[in-house]
CSV table of C-alpha atoms (C1' of nucleotides) in Angstrom, one decimal:
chain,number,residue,atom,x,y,z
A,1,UNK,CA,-52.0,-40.8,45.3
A,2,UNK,CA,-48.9,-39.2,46.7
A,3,UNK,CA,-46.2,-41.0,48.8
A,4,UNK,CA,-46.6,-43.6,51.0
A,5,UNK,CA,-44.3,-42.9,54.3
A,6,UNK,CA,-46.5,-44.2,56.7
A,7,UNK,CA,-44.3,-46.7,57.4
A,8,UNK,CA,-41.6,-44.1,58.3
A,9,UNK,CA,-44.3,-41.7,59.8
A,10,UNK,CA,-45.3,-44.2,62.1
A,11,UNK,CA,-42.9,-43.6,65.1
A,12,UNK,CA,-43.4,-39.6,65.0
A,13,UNK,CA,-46.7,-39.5,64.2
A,14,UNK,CA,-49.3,-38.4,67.3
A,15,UNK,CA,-52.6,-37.8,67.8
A,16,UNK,CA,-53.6,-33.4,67.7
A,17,UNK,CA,-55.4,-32.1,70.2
A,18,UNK,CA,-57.2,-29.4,68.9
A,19,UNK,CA,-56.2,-26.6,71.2
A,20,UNK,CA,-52.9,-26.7,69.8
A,21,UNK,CA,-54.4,-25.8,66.8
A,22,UNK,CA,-56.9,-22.9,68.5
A,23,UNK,CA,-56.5,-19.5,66.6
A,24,UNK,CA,-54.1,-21.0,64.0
A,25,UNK,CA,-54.2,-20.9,60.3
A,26,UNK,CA,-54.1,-24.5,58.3
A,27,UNK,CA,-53.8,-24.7,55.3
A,28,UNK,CA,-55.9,-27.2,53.3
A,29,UNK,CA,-55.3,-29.1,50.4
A,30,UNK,CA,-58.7,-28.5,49.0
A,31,UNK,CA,-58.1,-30.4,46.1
A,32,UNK,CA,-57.4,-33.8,48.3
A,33,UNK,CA,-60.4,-32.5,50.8
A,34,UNK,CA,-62.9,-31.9,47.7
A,35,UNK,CA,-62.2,-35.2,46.2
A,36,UNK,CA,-62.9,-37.0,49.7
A,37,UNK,CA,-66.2,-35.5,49.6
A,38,UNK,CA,-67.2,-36.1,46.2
A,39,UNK,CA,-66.5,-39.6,46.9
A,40,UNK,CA,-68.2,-39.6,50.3
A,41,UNK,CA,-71.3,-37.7,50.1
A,42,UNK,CA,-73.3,-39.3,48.3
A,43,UNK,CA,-76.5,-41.6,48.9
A,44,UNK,CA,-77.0,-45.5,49.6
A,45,UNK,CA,-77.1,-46.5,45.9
A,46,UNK,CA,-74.2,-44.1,45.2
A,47,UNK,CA,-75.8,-41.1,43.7
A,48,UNK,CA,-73.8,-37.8,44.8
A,49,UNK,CA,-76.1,-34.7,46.0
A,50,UNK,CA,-77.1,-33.1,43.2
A,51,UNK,CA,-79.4,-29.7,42.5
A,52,UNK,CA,-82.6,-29.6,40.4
A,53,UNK,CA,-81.0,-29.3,37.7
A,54,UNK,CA,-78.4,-32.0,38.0
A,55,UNK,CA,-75.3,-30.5,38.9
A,56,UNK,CA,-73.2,-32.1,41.8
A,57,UNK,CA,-73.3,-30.2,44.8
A,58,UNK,CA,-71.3,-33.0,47.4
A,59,UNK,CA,-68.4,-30.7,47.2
A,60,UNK,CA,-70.2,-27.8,48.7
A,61,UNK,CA,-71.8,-29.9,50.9
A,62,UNK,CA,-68.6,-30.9,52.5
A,63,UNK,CA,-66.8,-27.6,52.2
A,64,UNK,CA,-69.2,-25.7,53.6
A,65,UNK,CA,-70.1,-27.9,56.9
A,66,UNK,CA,-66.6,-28.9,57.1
A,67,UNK,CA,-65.4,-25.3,57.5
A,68,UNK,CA,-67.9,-23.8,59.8
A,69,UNK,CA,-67.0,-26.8,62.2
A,70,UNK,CA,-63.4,-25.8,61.6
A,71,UNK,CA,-63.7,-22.4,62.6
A,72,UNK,CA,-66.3,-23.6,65.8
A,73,UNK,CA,-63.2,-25.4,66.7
A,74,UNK,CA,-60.7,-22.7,66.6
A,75,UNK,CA,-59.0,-23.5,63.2
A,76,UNK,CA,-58.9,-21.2,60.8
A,77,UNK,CA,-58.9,-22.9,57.5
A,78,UNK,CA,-56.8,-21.7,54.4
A,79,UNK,CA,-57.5,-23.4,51.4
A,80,UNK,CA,-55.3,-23.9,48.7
A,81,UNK,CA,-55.9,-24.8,45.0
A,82,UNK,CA,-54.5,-26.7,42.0
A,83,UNK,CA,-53.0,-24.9,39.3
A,84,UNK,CA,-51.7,-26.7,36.0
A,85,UNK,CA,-50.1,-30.0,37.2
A,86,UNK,CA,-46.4,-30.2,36.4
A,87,UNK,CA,-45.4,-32.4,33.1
A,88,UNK,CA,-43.8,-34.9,35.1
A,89,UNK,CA,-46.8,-35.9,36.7
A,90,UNK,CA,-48.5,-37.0,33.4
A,91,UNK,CA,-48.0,-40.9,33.7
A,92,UNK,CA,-49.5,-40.6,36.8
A,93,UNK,CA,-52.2,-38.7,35.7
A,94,UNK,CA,-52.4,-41.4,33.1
A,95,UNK,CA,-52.8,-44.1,35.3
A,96,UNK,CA,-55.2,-42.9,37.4
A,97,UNK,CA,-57.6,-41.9,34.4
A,98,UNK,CA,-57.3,-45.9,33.3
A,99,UNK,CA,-58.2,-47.1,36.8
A,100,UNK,CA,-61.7,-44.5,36.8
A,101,UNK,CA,-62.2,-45.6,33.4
A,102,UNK,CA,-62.1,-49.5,34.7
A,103,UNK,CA,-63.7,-48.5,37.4
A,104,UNK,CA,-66.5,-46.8,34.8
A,105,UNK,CA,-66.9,-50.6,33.5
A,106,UNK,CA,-66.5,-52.3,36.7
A,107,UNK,CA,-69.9,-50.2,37.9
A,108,UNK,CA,-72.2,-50.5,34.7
A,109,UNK,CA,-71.2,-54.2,35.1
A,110,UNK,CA,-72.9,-53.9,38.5
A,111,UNK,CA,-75.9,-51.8,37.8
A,112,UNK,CA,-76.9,-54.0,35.2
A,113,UNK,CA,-76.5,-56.7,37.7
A,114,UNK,CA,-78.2,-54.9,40.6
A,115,UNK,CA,-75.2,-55.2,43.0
A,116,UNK,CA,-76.0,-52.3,45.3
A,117,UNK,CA,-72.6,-52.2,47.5
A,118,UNK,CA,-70.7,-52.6,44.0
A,119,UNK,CA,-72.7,-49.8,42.4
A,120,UNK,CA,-71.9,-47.9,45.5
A,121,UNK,CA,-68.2,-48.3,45.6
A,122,UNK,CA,-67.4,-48.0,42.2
A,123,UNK,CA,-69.7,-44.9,42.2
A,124,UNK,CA,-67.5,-43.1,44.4
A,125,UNK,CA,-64.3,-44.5,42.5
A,126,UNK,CA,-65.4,-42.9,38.9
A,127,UNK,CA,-66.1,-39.2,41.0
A,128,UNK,CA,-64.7,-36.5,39.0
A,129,UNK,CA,-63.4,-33.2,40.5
A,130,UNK,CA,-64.3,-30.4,37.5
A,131,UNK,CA,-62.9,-27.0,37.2
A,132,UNK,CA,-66.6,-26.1,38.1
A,133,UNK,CA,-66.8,-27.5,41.6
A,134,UNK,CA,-62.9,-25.7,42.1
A,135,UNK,CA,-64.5,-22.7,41.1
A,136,UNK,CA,-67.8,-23.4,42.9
A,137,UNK,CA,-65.9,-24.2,46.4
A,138,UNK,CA,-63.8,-21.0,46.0
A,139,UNK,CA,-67.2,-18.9,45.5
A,140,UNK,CA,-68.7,-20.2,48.4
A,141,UNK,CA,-65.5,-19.9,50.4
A,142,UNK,CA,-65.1,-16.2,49.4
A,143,UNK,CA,-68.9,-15.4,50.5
A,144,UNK,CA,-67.8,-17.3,53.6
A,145,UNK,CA,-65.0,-15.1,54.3
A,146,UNK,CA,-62.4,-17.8,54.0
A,147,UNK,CA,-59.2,-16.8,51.9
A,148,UNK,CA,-58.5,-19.1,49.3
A,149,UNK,CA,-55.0,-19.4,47.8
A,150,UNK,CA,-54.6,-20.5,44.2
A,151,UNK,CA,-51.1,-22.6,43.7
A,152,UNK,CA,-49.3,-21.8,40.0
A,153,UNK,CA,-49.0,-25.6,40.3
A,154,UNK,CA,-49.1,-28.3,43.1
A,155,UNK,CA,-51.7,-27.2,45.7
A,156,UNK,CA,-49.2,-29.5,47.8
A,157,UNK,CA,-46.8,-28.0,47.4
A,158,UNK,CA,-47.9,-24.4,47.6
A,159,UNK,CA,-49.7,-25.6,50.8
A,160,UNK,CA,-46.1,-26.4,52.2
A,161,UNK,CA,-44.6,-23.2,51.5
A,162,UNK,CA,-46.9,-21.0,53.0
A,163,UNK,CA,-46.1,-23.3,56.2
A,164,UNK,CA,-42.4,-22.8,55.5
A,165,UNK,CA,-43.4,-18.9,55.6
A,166,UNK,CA,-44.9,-19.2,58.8
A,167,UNK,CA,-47.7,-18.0,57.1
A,168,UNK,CA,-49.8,-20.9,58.5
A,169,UNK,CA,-49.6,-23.6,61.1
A,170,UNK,CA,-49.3,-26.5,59.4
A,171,UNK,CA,-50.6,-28.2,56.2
A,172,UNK,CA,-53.6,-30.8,56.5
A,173,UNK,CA,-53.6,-33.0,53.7
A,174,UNK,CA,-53.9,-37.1,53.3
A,175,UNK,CA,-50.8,-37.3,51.4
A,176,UNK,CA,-47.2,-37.3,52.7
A,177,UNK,CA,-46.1,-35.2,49.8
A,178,UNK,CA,-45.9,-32.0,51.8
A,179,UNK,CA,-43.3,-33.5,54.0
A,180,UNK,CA,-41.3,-33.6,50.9
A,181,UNK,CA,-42.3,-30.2,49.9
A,182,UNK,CA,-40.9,-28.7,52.8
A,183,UNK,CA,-43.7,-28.4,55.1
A,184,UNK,CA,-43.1,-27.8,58.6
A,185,UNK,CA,-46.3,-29.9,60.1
A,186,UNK,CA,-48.7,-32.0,58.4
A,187,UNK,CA,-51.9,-32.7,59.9
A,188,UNK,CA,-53.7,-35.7,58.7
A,189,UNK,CA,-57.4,-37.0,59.0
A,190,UNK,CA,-58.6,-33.3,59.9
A,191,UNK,CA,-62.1,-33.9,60.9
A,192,UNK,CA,-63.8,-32.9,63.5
A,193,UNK,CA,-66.5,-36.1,63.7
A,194,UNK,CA,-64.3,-38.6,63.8
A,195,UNK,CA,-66.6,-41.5,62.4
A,196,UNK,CA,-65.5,-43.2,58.7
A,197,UNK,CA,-67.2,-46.5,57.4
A,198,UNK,CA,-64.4,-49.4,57.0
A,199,UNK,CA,-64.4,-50.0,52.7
A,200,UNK,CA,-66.3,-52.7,52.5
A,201,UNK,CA,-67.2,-53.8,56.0
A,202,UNK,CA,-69.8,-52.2,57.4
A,203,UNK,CA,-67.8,-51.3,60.5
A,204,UNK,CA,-67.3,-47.8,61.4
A,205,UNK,CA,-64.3,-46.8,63.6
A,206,UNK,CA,-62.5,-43.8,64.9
A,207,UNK,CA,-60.9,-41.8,62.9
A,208,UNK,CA,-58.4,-39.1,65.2
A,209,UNK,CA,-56.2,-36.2,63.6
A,210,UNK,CA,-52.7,-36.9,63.9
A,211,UNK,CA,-50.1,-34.6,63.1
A,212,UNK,CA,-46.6,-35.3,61.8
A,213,UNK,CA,-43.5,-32.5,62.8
A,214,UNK,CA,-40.9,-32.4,60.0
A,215,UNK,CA,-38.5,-31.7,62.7
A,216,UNK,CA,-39.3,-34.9,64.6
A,217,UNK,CA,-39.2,-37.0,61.7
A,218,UNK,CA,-35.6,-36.2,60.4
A,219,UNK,CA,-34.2,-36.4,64.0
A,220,UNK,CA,-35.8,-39.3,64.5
A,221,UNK,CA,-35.0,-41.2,61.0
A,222,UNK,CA,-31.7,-39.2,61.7
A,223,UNK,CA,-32.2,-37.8,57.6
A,224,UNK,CA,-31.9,-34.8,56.1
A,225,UNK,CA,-35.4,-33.5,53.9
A,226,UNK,CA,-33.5,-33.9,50.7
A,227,UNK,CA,-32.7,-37.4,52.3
A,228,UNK,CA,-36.2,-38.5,52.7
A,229,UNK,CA,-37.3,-37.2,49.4
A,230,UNK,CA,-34.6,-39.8,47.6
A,231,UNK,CA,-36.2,-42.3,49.6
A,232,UNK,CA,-39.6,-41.7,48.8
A,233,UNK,CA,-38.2,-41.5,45.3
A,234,UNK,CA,-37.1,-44.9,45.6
A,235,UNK,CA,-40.5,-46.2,46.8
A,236,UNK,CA,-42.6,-43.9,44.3
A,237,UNK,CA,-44.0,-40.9,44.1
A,238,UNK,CA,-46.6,-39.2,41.9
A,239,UNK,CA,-43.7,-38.3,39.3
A,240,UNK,CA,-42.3,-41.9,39.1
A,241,UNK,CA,-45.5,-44.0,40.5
A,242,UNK,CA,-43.5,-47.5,39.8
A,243,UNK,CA,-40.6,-46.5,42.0
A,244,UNK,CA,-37.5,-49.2,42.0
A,245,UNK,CA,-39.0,-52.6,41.8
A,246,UNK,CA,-38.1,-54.4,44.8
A,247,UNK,CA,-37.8,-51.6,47.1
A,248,UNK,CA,-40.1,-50.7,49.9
A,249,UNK,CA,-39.6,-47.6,53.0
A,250,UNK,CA,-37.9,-50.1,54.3
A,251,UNK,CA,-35.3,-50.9,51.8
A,252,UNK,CA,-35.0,-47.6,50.5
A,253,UNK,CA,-34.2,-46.3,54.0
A,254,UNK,CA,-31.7,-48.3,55.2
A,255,UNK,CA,-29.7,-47.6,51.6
A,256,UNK,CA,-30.1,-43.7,52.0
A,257,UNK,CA,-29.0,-43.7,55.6
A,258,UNK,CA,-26.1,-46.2,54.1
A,259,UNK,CA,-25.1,-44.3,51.4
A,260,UNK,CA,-26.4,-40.3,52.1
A,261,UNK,CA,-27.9,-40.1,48.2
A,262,UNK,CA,-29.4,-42.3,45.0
A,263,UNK,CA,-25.9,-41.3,43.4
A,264,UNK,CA,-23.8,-42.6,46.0
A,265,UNK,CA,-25.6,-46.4,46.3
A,266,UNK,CA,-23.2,-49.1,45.7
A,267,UNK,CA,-23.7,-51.2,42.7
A,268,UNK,CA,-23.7,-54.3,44.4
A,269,UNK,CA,-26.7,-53.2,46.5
A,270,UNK,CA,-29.2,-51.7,43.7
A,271,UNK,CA,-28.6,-52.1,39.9
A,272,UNK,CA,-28.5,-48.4,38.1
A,273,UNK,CA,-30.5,-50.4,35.4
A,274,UNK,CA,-33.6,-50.8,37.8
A,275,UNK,CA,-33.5,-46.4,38.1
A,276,UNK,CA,-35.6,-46.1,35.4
A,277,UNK,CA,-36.4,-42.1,36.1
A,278,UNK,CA,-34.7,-38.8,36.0
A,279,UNK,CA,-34.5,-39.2,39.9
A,280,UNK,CA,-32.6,-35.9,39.8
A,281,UNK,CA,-35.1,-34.4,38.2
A,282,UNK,CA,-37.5,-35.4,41.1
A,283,UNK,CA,-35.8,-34.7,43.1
A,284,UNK,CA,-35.7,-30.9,42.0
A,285,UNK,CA,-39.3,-31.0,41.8
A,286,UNK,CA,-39.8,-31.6,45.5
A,287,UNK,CA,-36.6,-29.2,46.9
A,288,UNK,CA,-37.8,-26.3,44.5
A,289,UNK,CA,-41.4,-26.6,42.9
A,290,UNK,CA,-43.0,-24.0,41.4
A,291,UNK,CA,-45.5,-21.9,44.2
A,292,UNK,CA,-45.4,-18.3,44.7
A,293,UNK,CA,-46.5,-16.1,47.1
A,294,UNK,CA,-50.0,-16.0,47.7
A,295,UNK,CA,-51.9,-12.6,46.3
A,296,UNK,CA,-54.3,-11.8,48.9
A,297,UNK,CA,-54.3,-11.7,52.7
A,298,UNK,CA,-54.8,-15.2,54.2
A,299,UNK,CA,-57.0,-13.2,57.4
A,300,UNK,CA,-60.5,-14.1,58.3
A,301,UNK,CA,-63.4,-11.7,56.5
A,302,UNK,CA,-66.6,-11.4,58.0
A,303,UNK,CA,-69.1,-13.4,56.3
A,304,UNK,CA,-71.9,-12.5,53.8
A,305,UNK,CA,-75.1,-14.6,54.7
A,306,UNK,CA,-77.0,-13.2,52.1
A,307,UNK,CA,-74.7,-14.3,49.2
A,308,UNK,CA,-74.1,-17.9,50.8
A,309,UNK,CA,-78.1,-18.7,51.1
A,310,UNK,CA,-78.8,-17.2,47.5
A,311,UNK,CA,-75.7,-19.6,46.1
A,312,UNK,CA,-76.6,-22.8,48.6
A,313,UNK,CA,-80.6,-21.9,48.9
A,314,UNK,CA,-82.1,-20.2,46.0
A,315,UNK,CA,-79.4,-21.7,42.9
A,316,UNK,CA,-78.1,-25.6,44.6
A,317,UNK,CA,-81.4,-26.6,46.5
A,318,UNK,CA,-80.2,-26.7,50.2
A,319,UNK,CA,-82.0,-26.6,53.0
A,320,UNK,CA,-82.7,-22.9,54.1
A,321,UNK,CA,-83.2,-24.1,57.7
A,322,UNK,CA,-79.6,-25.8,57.9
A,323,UNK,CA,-77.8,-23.2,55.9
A,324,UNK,CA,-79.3,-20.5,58.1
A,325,UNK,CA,-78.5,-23.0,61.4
A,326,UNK,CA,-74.9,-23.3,59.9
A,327,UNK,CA,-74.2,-19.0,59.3
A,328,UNK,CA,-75.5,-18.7,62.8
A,329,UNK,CA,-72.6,-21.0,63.8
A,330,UNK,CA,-70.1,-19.7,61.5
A,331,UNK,CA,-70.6,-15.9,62.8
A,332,UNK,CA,-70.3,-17.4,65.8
A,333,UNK,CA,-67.3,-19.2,65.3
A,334,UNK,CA,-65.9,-15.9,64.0
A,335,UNK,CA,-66.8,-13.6,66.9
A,336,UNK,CA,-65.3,-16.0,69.0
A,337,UNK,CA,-62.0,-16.2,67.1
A,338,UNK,CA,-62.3,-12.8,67.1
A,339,UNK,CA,-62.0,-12.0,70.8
A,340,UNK,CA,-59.7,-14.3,71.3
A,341,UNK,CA,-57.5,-12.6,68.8
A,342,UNK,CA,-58.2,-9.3,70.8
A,343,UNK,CA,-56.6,-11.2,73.7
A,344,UNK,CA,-53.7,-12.2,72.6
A,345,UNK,CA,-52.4,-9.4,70.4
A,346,UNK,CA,-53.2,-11.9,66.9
A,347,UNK,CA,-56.0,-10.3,65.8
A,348,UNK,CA,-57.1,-12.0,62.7
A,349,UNK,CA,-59.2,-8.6,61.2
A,350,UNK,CA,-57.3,-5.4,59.9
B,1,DC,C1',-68.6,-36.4,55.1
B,2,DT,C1',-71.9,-34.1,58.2
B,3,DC,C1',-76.6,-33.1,60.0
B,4,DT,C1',-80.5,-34.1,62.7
B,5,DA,C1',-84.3,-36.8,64.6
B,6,DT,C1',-84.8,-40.8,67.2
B,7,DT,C1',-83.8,-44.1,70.4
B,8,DA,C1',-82.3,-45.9,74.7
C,1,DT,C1',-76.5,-37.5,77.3
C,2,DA,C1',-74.7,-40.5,74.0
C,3,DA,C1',-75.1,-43.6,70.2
C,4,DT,C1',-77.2,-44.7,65.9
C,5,DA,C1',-79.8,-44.6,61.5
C,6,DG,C1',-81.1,-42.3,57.6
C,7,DA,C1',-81.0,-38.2,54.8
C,8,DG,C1',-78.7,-34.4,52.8
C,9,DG,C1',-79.4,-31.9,47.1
DNA sequence: CTCTATTA
DNA sequence: TAATAGAGG
């Protein structure tokens, strides 16, 4: 599940107020976003939303109330896609298919013995995010007029260069990774109601969007990006998910700001023999991954209501009342953006 | 996660 | 008006 720099974050992190973001382009890990939802929408005993015919429809759910509260808000969404994940990622791959398929055991354990908050979260830990619901999201994003990018590889990483572009904002994602990846701002917990349910407690708190300047961080961990990405290779990341035993942000930092690179650490301090990956290799992978330029315009397109209530309404069983409630606030959303585009000279529309 | 009706 | 519970498909 990506890199964990929160410890490093901390300091440089601060909350976004959503103005800053007004008329701006974000682009959206819609993998990470999609699998939230599939894991989140769902009902008491666990069961996602699904249409008569028993297809999962939690992703659209999310995606599509998610974005026209977005757009209400100023932000105009990008979302970009998975491609085929690189080799090196396999063993984490691996991994994470053995804990859904504990997880699998772990819940027909508790169904059989009627534990309903056991059912519940182990429901939401077996979700599965199919090339279906990818293609399904980017349907209903096209007849929303919201541009969709696909990545050749790591939607992380794709997301993080069209930020390095300029060609968006920033780069909202859960995971760190994008930092790595060379993204210029990374915007975390981007919600608009800010309400999440504590796992396993029923308490609910605030959740705010923060947002993270790559700037900020390296001045203030006085790094350099290829820096931070040894030390996140000495704590673990998605292609070497064990890291160095023994070595936390902490450790890890205070041995790269010693000794400048992996390479250059003194024997005495970390064993070679505990380096049990191709860090340079990693490494690579996070200063040059594989994206490319995206293929169509990222600009807003005006929306086609009568394509998204024949895909939500008439073929996944939504509610014509709140789909036609939610276009009314999407065109809105749009107008709006609009003008203000007229204003200041960014007009979003050829 | 988000929506909406209900409640205070 | 704001907070909360329950449903959404």
């Amino acid at each position: 599940m990506g890199v964990d720099l929160s410890d490093l974050v901390a300091e440089v992190k601060r909350e976004l107020s959503l103005s800053e973001v007004k008329g701006k382009k974000v682009g959206i890990d819609a993998y990470n976003a999609i699998y939230q939802f599939l894991a989140a929408i769902r009902q008491f005993d666990g069961t996602p939303l699904m249409n008569r015919e028993g297809k999962v429809t939690s992703h659209l759910n999310g995606v599509f109330y998610r974005t026209v509260n977005l757009l209400e808000e100023g932000i105009i969404p990008i979302y970009v896609f998975d491609g085929k994940p690189p080799e090196m990622k396999s063993q984490e791959l691996e991994n994470r298919r053995k804990i859904k398929e504990e997880a699998e055991r772990k819940l027909e354990r508790a169904r059989e013995e009627g534990k309903i908050e056991e059912v519940r979260k182990f429901s939401q830990m077996t979700s599965r995010l199919t090339s279906d619901m990818a293609k399904e999201s980017k349907e209903l994003l096209g007849f929303m007029g919201i541009a969709t990018v696909q990545a050749p590889s790591e939607g992380e990483a794709e997301a993080a260069y069209l930020n390095s572009k300029g060609l968006t904002f920033a780069s909202a994602s859960q995971d760190y990774d994008s930092l790595l990846f060379g993204a210029i701002r990374l915007i975390r917990n981007l919600t608009i109601s800010g309400k999440r349910k504590l796992p396993n407690k029923d308490i609910y708190i605030e959740i705010k969007p923060e947002i993270i300047d790559s700037s900020l961080l390296v001045k203030k961990l006085e790094i350099t990006r290829e820096q931070l990405i040894d030390i996140a290779i000495l704590v673990g990341t998605d292609y070497n998910p064990d890291g160095v035993k023994g070595i936390g942000p902490k450790k890890a930092y205070r041995l790269i700001k010693t000794f400048k690179r992996i390479e250059n650490i003194d024997k005495k301090e970390l064993d070679p023999e505990m380096i049990k990956f191709d860090y340079k290799k990693i490494r690579e992978m996070f200063l040059n991954p594989e994206v490319s330029l995206p293929s169509v315009p990222l600009d807003l397109r005006d929306p086609d209501p009568e394509k998204i209530i024949q895909f939500l309404v008439k073929e996944n069983d939504f509610n014509e009342e709140r789909v036609k409630g939610a276009i009314q606030r999407l065109q809105k959303a749009m107008r709006d953006l609009r003008d203000m585009g007229r204003q200041t000279g960014l007009d979003q529309w050829f």
